[in-house]
Short mmCIF file of C-alpha atoms in Angstrom, two decimals:
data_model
loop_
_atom_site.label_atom_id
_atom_site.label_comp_id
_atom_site.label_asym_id
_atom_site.label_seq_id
_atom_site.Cartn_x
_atom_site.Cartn_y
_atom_site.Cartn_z
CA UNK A 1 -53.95 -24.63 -10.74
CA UNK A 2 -55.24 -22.06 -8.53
CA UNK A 3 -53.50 -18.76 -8.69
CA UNK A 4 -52.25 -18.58 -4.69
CA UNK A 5 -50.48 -21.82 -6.02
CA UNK A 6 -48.21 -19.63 -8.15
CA UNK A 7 -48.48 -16.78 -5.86
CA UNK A 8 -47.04 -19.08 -2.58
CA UNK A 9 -44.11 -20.41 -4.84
CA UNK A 10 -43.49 -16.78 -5.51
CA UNK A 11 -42.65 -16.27 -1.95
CA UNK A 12 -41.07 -19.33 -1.53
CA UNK A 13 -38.48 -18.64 -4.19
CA UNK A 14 -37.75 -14.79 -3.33
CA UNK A 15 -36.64 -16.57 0.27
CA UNK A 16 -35.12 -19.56 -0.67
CA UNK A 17 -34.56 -20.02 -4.23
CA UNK A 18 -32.42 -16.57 -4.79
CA UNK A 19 -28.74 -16.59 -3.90
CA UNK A 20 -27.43 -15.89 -0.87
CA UNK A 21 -26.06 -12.17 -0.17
CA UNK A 22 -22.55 -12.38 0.09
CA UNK A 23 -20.57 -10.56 3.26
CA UNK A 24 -19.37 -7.61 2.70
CA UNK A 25 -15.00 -7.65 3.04
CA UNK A 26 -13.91 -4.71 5.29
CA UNK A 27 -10.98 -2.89 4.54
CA UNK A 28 -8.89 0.24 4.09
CA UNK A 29 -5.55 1.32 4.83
CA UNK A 30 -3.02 3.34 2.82
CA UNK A 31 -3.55 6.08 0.63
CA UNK A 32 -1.00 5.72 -1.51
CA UNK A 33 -3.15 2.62 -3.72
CA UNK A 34 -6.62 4.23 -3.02
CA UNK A 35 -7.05 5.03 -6.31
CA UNK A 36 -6.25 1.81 -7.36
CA UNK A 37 -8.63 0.18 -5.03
CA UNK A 38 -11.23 2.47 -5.96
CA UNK A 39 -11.08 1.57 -9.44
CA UNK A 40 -13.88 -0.51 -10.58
CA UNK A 41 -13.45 -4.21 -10.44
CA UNK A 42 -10.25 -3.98 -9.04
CA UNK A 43 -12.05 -5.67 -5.73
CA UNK A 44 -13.85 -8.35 -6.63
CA UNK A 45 -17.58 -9.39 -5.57
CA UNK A 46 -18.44 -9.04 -2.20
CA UNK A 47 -16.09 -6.35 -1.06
CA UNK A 48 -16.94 -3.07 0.20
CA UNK A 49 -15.73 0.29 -0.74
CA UNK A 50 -11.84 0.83 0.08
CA UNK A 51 -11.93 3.72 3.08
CA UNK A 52 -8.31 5.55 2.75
CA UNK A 53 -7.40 6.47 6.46
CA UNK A 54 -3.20 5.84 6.24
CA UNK A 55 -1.23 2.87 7.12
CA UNK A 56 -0.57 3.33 10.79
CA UNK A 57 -4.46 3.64 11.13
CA UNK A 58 -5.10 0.47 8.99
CA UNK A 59 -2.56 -2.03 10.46
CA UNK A 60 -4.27 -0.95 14.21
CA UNK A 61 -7.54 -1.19 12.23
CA UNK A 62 -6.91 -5.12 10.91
CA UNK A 63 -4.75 -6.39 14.09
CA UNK A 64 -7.25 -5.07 16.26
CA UNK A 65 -10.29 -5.62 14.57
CA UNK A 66 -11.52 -2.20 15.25
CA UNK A 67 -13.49 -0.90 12.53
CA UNK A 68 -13.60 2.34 14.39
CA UNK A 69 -10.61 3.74 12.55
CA UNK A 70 -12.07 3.45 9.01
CA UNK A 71 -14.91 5.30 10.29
CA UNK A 72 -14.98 6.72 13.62
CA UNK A 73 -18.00 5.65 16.05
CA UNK A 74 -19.01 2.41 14.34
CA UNK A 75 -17.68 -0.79 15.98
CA UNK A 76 -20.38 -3.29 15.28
CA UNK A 77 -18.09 -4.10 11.79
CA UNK A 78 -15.89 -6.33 11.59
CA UNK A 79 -12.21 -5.61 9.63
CA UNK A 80 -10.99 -7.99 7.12
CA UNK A 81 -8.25 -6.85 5.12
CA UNK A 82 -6.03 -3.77 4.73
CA UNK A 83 -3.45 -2.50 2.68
CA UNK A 84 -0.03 -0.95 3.70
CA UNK A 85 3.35 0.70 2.45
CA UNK A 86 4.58 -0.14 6.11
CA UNK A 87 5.23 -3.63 6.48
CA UNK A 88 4.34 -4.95 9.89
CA UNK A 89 7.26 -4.94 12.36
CA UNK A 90 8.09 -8.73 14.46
CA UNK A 91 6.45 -7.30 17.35
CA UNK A 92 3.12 -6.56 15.72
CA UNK A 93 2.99 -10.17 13.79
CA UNK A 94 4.37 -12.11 17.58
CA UNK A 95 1.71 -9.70 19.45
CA UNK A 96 -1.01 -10.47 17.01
CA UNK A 97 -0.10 -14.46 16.72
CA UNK A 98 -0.48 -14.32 20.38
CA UNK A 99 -3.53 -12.82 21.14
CA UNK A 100 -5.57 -14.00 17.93
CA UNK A 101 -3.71 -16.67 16.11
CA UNK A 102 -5.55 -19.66 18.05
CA UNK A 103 -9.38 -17.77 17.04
CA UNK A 104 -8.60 -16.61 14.00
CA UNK A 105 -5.79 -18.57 12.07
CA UNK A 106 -2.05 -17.14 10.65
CA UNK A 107 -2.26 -13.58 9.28
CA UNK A 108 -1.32 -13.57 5.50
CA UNK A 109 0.92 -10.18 4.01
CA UNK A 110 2.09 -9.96 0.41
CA UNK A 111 3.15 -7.29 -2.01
CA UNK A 112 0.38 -5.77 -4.13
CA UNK A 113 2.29 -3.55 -6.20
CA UNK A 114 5.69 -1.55 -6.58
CA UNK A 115 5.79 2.17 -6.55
CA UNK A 116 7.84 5.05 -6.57
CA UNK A 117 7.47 7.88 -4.46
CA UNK A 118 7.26 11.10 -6.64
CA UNK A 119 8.21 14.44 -5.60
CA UNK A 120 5.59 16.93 -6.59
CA UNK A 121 5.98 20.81 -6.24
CA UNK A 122 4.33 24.15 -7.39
CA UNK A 123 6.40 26.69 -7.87
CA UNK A 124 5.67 28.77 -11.32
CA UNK A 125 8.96 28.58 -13.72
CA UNK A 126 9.69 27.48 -17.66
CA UNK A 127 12.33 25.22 -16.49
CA UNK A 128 11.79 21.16 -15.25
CA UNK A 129 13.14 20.46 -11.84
CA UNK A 130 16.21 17.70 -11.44
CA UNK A 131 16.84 17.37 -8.10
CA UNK A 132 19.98 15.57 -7.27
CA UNK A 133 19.98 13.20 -4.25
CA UNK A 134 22.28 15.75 -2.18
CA UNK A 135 19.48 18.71 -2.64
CA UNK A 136 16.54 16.14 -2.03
CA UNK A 137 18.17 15.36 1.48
CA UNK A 138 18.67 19.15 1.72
CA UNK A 139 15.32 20.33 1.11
CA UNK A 140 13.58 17.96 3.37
CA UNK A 141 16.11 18.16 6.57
CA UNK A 142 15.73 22.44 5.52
CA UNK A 143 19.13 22.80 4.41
CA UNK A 144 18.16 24.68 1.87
CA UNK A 145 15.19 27.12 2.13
CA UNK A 146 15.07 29.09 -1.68
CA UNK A 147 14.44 27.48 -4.68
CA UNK A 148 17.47 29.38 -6.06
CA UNK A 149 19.47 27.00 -4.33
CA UNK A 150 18.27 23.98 -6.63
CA UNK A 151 20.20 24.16 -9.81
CA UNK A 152 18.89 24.72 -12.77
CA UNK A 153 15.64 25.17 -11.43
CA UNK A 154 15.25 29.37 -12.64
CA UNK A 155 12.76 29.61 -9.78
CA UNK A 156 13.42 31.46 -6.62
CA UNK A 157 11.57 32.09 -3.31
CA UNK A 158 10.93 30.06 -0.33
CA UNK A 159 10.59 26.52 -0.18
CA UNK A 160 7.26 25.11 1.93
CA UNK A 161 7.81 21.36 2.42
CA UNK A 162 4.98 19.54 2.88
CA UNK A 163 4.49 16.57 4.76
CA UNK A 164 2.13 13.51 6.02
CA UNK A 165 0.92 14.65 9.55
CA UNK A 166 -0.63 10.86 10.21
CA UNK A 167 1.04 8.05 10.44
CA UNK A 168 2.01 6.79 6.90
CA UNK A 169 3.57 4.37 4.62
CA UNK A 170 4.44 6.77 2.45
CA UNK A 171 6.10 8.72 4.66
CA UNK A 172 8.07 4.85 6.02
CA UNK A 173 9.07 4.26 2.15
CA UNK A 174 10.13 7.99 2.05
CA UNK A 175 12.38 7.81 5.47
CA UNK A 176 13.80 4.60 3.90
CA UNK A 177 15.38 6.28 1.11
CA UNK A 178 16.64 9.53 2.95
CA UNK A 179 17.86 7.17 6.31
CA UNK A 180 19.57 5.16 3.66
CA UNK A 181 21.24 8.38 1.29
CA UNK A 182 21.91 11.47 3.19
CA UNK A 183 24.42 13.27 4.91
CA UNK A 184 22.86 16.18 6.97
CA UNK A 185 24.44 17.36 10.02
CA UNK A 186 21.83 15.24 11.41
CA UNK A 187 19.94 11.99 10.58
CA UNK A 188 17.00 10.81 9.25
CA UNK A 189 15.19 7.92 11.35
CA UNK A 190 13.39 4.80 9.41
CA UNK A 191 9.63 6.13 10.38
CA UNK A 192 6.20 6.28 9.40
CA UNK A 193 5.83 10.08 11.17
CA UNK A 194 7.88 12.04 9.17
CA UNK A 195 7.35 15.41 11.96
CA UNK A 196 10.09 12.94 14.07
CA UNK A 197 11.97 11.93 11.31
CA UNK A 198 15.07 13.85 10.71
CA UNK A 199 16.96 14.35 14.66
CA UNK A 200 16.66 18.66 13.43
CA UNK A 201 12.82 18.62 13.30
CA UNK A 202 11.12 19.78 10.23
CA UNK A 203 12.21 22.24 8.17
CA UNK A 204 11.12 25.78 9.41
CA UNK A 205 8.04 26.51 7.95
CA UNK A 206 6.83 23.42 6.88
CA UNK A 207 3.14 22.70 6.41
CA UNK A 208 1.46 19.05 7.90
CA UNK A 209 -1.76 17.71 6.13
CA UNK A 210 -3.74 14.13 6.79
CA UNK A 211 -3.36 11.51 3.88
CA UNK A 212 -2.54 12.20 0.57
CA UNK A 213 -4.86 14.20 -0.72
CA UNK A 214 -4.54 16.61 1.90
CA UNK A 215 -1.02 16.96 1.33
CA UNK A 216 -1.65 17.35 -2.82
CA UNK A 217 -4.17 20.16 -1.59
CA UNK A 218 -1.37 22.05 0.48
CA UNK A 219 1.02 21.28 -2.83
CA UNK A 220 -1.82 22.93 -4.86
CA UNK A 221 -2.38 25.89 -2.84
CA UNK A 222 0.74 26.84 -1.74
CA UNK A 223 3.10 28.54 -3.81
CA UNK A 224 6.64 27.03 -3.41
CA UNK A 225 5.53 24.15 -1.55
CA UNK A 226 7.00 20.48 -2.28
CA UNK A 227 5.94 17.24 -0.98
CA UNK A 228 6.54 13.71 -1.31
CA UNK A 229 3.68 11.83 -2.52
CA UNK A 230 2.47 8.11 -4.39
CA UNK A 231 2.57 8.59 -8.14
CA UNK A 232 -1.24 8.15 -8.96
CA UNK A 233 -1.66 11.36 -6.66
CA UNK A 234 0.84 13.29 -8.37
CA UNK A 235 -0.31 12.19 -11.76
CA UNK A 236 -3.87 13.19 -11.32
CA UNK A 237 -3.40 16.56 -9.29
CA UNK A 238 0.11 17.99 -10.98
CA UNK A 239 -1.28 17.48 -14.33
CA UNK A 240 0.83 14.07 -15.08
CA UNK A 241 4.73 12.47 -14.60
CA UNK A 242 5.68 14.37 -18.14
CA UNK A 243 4.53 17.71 -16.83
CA UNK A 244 8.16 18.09 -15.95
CA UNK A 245 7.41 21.39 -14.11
CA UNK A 246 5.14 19.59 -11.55
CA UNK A 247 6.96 16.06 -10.83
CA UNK A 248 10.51 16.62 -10.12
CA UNK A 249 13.41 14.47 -11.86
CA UNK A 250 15.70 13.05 -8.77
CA UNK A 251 19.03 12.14 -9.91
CA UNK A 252 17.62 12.80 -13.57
CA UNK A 253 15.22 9.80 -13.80
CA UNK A 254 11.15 10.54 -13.44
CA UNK A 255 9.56 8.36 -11.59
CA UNK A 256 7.51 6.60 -14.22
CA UNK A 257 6.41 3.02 -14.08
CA UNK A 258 9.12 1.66 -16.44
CA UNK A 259 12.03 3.44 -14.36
CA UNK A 260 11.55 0.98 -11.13
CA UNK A 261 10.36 -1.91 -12.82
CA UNK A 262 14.01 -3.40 -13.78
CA UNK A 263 14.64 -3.04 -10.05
CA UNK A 264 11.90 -4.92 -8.75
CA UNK A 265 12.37 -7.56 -11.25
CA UNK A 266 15.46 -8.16 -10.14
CA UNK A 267 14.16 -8.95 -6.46
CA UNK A 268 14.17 -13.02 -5.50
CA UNK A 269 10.60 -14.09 -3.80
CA UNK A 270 10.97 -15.81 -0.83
CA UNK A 271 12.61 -19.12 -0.55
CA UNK A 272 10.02 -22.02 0.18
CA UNK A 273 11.44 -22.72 4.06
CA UNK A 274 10.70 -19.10 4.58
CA UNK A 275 6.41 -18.60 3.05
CA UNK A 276 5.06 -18.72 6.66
CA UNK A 277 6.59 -16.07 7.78
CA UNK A 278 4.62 -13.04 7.00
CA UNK A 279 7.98 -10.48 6.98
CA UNK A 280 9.92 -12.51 4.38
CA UNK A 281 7.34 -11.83 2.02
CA UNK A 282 7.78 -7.92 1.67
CA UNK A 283 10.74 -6.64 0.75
CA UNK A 284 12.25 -3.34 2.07
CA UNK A 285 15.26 -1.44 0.61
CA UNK A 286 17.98 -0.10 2.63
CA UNK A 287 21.79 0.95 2.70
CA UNK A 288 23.30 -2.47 2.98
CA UNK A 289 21.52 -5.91 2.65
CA UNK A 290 21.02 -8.20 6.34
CA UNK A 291 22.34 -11.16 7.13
CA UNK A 292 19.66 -12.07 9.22
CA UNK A 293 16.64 -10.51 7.27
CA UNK A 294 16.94 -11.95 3.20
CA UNK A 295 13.75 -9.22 2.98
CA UNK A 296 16.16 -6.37 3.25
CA UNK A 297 17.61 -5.37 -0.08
CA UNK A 298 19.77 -2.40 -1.12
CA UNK A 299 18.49 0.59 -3.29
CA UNK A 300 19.03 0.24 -6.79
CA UNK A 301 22.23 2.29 -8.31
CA UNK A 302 19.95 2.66 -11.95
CA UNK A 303 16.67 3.99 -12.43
CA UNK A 304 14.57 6.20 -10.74
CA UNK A 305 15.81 5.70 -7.23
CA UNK A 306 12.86 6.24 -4.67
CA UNK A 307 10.93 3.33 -4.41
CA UNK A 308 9.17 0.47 -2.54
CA UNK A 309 6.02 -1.55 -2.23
CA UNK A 310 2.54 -1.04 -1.07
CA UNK A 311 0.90 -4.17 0.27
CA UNK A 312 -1.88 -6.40 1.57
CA UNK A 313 -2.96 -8.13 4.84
CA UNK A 314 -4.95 -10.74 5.18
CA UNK A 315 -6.74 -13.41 6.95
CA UNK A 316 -5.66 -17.22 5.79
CA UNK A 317 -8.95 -17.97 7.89
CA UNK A 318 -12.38 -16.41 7.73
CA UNK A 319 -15.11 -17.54 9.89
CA UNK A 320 -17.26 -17.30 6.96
CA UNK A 321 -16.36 -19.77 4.34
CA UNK A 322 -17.61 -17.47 1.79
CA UNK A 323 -15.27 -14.96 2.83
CA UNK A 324 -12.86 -17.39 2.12
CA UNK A 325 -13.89 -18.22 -1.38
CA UNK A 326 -14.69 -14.38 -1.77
CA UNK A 327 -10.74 -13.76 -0.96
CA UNK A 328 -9.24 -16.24 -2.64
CA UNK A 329 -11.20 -14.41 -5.98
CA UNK A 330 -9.33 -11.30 -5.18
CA UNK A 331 -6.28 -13.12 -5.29
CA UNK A 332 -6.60 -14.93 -8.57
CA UNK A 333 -7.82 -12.11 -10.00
CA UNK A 334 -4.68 -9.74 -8.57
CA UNK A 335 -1.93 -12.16 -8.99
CA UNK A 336 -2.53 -13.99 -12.36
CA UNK A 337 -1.41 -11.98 -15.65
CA UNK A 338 -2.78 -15.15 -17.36
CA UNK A 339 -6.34 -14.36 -16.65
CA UNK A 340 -8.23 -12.32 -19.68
CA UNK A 341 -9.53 -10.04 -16.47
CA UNK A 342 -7.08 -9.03 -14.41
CA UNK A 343 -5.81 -6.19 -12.16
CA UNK A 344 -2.28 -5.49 -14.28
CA UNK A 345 -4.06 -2.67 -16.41
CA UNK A 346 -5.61 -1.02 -13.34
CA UNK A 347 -2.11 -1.10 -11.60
CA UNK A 348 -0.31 0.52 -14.25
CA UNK A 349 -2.99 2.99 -14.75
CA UNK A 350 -2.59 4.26 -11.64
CA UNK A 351 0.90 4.94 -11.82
CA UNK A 352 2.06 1.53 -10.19
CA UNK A 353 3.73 -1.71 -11.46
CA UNK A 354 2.40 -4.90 -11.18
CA UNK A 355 4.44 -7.45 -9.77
CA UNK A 356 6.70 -9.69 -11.66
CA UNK A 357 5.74 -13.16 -12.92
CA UNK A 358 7.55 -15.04 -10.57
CA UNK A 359 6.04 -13.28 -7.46
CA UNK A 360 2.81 -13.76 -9.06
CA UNK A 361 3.50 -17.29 -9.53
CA UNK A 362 5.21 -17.63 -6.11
CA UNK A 363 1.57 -15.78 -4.12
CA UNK A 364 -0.23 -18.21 -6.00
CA UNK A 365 1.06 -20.91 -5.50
CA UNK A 366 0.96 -20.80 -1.84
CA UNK A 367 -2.02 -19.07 -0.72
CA UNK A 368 -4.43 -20.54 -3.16
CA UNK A 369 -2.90 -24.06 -4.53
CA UNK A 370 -5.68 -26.33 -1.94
CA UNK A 371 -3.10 -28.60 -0.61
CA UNK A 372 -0.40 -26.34 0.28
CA UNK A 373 -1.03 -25.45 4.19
CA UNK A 374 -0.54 -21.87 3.68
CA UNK A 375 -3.63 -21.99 1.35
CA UNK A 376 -6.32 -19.34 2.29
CA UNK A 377 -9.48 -20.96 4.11
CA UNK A 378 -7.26 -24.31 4.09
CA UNK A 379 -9.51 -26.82 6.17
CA UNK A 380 -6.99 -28.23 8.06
CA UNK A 381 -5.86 -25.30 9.23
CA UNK A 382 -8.98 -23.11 9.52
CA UNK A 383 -11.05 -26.08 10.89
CA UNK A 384 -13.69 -24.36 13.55
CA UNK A 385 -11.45 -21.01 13.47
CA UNK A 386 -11.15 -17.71 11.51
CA UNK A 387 -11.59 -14.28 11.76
CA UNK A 388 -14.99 -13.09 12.56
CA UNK A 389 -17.91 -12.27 10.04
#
């Protein structure tokens, strides 16, 4: 055959034969999991790079659809998933159901993964740190201002706290725990700005810094200074959780992996009536439990007792259908310890815990069994709607 035969099926085939390029998923959020996002094949084919800009940022990011606040100036993208420590309040899910639900279909928010929140410092002494729960609430409402006031500690000089100046889910899981176990002459507020959170103001002194590495910088350049902080930060800037002179102890449990994990086993997943609504799905800990909110839980008494969960938004409809299919692969892949490839090692590198088998069992089987109507990309709910390529 003549050789522009071969040469025109050539062209033909680099057009049509070749597969399709896959949409790229948007999506960012928290800073806490960054690491964990950024680890390779954590996020399966087809998404792009996870952009860390905080959790207030990333919930206005996804509700809004404004790509703008994962990088500033560029608003031709479109947003397709984010991940937050601060679960979305009833006004944001009614506000969003209102103005998008009928274009783009239900909005989907699970757990991803449980985590402490450790409390990193740098101040030069032979001795660990234990911080009871009494000096914890003192040192961030400035109570106490020397490190000779922490016992045991044989440091002394002035304490620097550091803290989130953005709006944070660390910071909300943070403000959880103090709201829920101090007694200042004041009181700390349930917030993801910690500057507002205790009625005193911040301690005297202390230092603000945007996300968290800028706060592990401040921890790392200041001498005396103390922060609050996800584990995988403090693990891989404070030279590890058994340094015991960079992670404090709080109420003499580290927070390692295996010292929340009883506690979040111990959690129920949501009853079946109750999988369509997006709050019952994340649990938050408080003083008391709610008799009106089954999601609200009280702090563990064992274990390390700082803790919470970082999470994921959604879409249950994508424009795209192979968005759809390219979402529902994250999913397997993140909820299914069964799978030879899975996310579980990743997780638990990075100073998290994967979730227990029941809640893994309990995400999959309603967002990716086909026939349940919660399904992602479920045709008879998505039909002609979804959120926008």
């Amino acid at each position: 055959m003549p050789k522009h035969f071969f040469r025109t099926v050539a062209v033909l085939c680099s057009g049509l034969c070749a597969p399709l390029a896959m949409a790229d998923i948007n999506g960012g959020g928290t800073t806490l999991p960054q690491p964990l996002y950024q680890t390779a094949g954590v996020l399966t084919a087809g998404f792009a790079p996870y952009i860390g800009v905080g959790s207030g940022a990333g919930k206005i990011a996804f509700l809004n659809n404004d790509y703008s606040k994962f990088v500033g100036g560029i608003t031709t993208k479109n947003v397709h998933w984010v991940a937050s420590d601060s679960k979305l309040r009833p006004v944001e899910l009614d506000t969003y159901a209102f103005a998008h639900g009928a274009a783009w279909g239900p909005l989907i928010q699970v757990p991803s993964a449980a985590t402490s929140i450790a409390i990193p410092f740098n101040k030069a002494g032979a001795a660990g740190i234990d911080l009871s729960v009494n000096q914890l609430c003192g040192v961030f409402s400035g109570r106490l201002i020397d490190w000779s006031q922490i016992t045991g500690s044989g440091r002394k000089g002035p304490i620097t706290v550091v803290y989130r100046a953005e709006s944070s889910g660390t910071t909300e899981l943070f403000t959880r725990f103090l709201n829920a176990k101090c007694a200042e002459t004041g009181t700390f507020s349930v917030t993801t700005n910690f500057a507002s959170s205790y009625s005193g103001g911040p301690p005297a002194g202390a230092l603000s810094a945007v996300h968290s590495e800028g706060a592990m910088y401040a921890v790392s350049a200041t001498q005396g200074a103390i922060t609050y902080m996800s584990p995988a930060y403090a693990a891989s800037t404070l030279a590890g959780l058994d340094d015991a002179t960079k992670v404090a102890r709080v109420a003499g449990v580290s927070p390692a992996p295996a010292n929340i994990s009883a506690a979040i086993a111990a959690i129920a997943v949501p009853a079946t009536a109750n999988r369509s609504n997006p709050n019952a799905w994340v649990p938050v800990f408080s003083a008391t439990t709610s008799p009106n909110d089954p999601s609200v839980v009280p702090f563990p008494i064992t274990g390390y007792p700082i803790l919470g969960f970082t999470n994921v938004i959604f879409s249950q409809c994508y424009a795209d259908v192979a968005q759809s299919t390219q979402v529902r692969n994250f999913f397997t892949r993140h909820y299914n310890a069964f799978l030879t490839i899975n996310n579980d090692a990743a997780i638990t590198a990075n100073r998290l815990v994967p979730l227990p088998a029941a809640w893994k069992t309990a995400i999959r089987t309603t967002f990716l069994t086909a026939a349940n109507p919660l399904s992602i990309g479920n045709p008879n709910v998505c039909n002609g709607i979804g959120r926008p390529l």
